């Protein structure tokens, strides 16, 4: 990942495992969409992968970064020629071919196709997907054009071509003219753009029909092609398929295409069926979400109209790959008709609308599905939920625990509308809906990815915990890239200059994996941690959490001034201390005495940091030792002088008897050359007597403790060696969240080295 970023491209992995190389900017559509969806946004991409076999030979005309070409190769295609005339996209395609190891299957052809062989100027821009011979662009480049017939005659004479993807921004008719012999003599499955610039490409449809091709569209819920009907075509429909009769028969034999008469027969057959509620419920009971309502549905099965059961069965049948394509499509058509009838019946309830949403989306009537989804969100917000058997609009929510039920229902609908209301949030985003989805505890990583991308495009650092699923390589396809996007603002050269950052964590008890303020440094592999945790069980837990990470080591020592001391055990190990709890004071405040109740006292031996073997440096010192902070500082000795960031808990009242308070800690550190930078999270409590009265507390209550951040005094920064300034910059950006101070540290480096790190940092 580091090399990819430094060399000017990112590698994005799709959910299928295919890797794409893209420009390192979220302003480019391809980069953004692939990170957002971990796939391409067109419904047709999933279908195109299905016909690929080890014998498939394909042409990707207008390959751009190679989403289709590489997906075909990954699905098993024998050979793919990927035509991409522009240098920017073509070079990314070439990199991706090598990245996937597809050199034997995919060939980048750096030319365009048209009706004649010639030189031409193509308009280009950041979004290479829109490069066009006739459009306007930010830049332009001269390209070479060939005819498809000429290319095949020279490079693949007599080779049968099974599939063609045709997407050349308005030049499709010219490509067809230049490939007249090929399209006449062979029978490929052709996918082409329905629209260009918002206009239906009717001339291209007519051209294909004159060559003997039928025109089809994809029914996404059935993963099958059906004859295209221009009347009532959905506004979201982007691509069509041209298919000759012989290829149509072969696709029908593979259950990938259905003709109108067969669909009509299947539709009528559903109308003659007898519903089988018990069979349907048995099938649904395999899903976690259905078990939540299964008993109630069985009890009320007799009260559910027969047509409702048939509509439910039909929706389930649409995705049954064992059924012929006509049966799957006919089932969806029947579900649409049945739910239309049921929605007006007096006995209907909300589940009918959920079934209708499922059928609309499955049949490819996306605009109507989005509108109904929004209406159902309003119904849910008003407190009404579906009662009779229904299906979630997104299949992945059917695999999840549906508790709490209201949140599960809302999460699935919210994400459905977010996903389907546009091709990508790159183009438009409903901020209110995104906020509602983020607030739902059952939202999926997709929602988080949208929120991250939206924030990053505004040059903001998202508020997201380092332990989030998107940063976990076991759960996220692009974990390392997300880490870079969220946390990698400091230039790579500065990171290399800094070397490893040494972190000392005194009182390292875990609240889970990577909850520490220095977690971003660890995610980017920029630091090493020595943690001290005297609680035996907590230290073992830390070792288990980080057992596979050499950058962490944990020692079971009490850290202080060195020498004998007494450890005061409490009812919660997080509040034990080398100072005795101040019970009289604790009892005066709400909710303190209950978690700092003395249990026992134990003689212990403390160690001073300066005496710990192997302690050669300390760039960051983090302390959480319940009142004994000053003892740790004193025991650090000369090591303290190395600290570039101190993150320590401090108390404002003596919660432990005789403990040093913030004022004493601050004075000691000030004398050692540090300045207070900021407080993080000042905790306060009301007095118990007033809180117990039931009256609400005022706007201010007693400040009790906080985390305090200290930095070397500004006048000391000029004396820091350049590598130390680089470490400081990393700590300021990734830990202290102090971009202004980070920028200043980078400015000091620039003055010495003649670099422009500060400008690069601001640009991100």
PDB file of C-alpha atoms in Angstrom, residues 289 293 308 312 315 339 349-361 372-373 375-377 379-380 384-394 397 405-414 416:
ATOM      1  CA  UNK A 289     -34.623 -12.352  10.674  1.00  0.00           C
ATOM      2  CA  UNK A 293     -41.444 -13.377  13.552  1.00  0.00           C
ATOM      3  CA  UNK A 308     -50.296 -12.715  -0.149  1.00  0.00           C
ATOM      4  CA  UNK A 312     -44.280 -14.129  -1.048  1.00  0.00           C
ATOM      5  CA  UNK A 315     -40.573 -13.252  -4.564  1.00  0.00           C
ATOM      6  CA  UNK A 339     -49.161  -6.854  -4.456  1.00  0.00           C
ATOM      7  CA  UNK A 349     -51.386  -4.693   6.077  1.00  0.00           C
ATOM      8  CA  UNK A 350     -47.902  -3.157   5.792  1.00  0.00           C
ATOM      9  CA  UNK A 351     -46.181  -6.403   4.808  1.00  0.00           C
ATOM     10  CA  UNK A 352     -47.811  -6.177   1.366  1.00  0.00           C
ATOM     11  CA  UNK A 353     -45.927  -2.954   0.706  1.00  0.00           C
ATOM     12  CA  UNK A 354     -42.648  -4.555   1.762  1.00  0.00           C
ATOM     13  CA  UNK A 355     -43.272  -7.386  -0.709  1.00  0.00           C
ATOM     14  CA  UNK A 356     -44.085  -4.848  -3.386  1.00  0.00           C
ATOM     15  CA  UNK A 357     -40.847  -2.983  -2.665  1.00  0.00           C
ATOM     16  CA  UNK A 358     -38.943  -6.257  -3.071  1.00  0.00           C
ATOM     17  CA  UNK A 359     -40.705  -7.026  -6.370  1.00  0.00           C
ATOM     18  CA  UNK A 360     -40.245  -3.516  -7.801  1.00  0.00           C
ATOM     19  CA  UNK A 361     -36.530  -3.530  -7.087  1.00  0.00           C
ATOM     20  CA  UNK A 372     -42.012   3.390  -2.107  1.00  0.00           C
ATOM     21  CA  UNK A 373     -38.955   2.923   0.121  1.00  0.00           C
ATOM     22  CA  UNK A 375     -42.848   6.176   1.969  1.00  0.00           C
ATOM     23  CA  UNK A 376     -42.172   3.085   4.083  1.00  0.00           C
ATOM     24  CA  UNK A 377     -39.492   4.976   6.003  1.00  0.00           C
ATOM     25  CA  UNK A 379     -44.486   4.781   7.986  1.00  0.00           C
ATOM     26  CA  UNK A 380     -41.796   3.247  10.197  1.00  0.00           C
ATOM     27  CA  UNK A 384     -46.088   1.277  12.160  1.00  0.00           C
ATOM     28  CA  UNK A 385     -44.273  -1.948  11.221  1.00  0.00           C
ATOM     29  CA  UNK A 386     -45.205  -4.781   8.849  1.00  0.00           C
ATOM     30  CA  UNK A 387     -47.139  -7.589  10.497  1.00  0.00           C
ATOM     31  CA  UNK A 388     -47.727 -10.380   7.983  1.00  0.00           C
ATOM     32  CA  UNK A 389     -44.852 -12.224   6.236  1.00  0.00           C
ATOM     33  CA  UNK A 390     -42.551  -9.933   4.295  1.00  0.00           C
ATOM     34  CA  UNK A 391     -39.025  -9.826   2.890  1.00  0.00           C
ATOM     35  CA  UNK A 392     -36.241  -7.333   3.679  1.00  0.00           C
ATOM     36  CA  UNK A 393     -35.377  -5.163   0.665  1.00  0.00           C
ATOM     37  CA  UNK A 394     -31.658  -5.993   0.875  1.00  0.00           C
ATOM     38  CA  UNK A 397     -30.035  -7.905   6.065  1.00  0.00           C
ATOM     39  CA  UNK A 405     -36.582  -5.264  15.444  1.00  0.00           C
ATOM     40  CA  UNK A 406     -37.449  -1.608  14.871  1.00  0.00           C
ATOM     41  CA  UNK A 407     -33.802  -0.688  14.297  1.00  0.00           C
ATOM     42  CA  UNK A 408     -33.306  -3.663  11.949  1.00  0.00           C
ATOM     43  CA  UNK A 409     -36.327  -2.752   9.841  1.00  0.00           C
ATOM     44  CA  UNK A 410     -35.226   0.877   9.618  1.00  0.00           C
ATOM     45  CA  UNK A 411     -31.579   0.037   8.864  1.00  0.00           C
ATOM     46  CA  UNK A 412     -32.484  -2.144   5.903  1.00  0.00           C
ATOM     47  CA  UNK A 413     -34.839   0.454   4.442  1.00  0.00           C
ATOM     48  CA  UNK A 414     -32.446   3.332   5.049  1.00  0.00           C
ATOM     49  CA  UNK A 416     -31.881   0.431   0.450  1.00  0.00           C
TER      50      UNK A 416
END
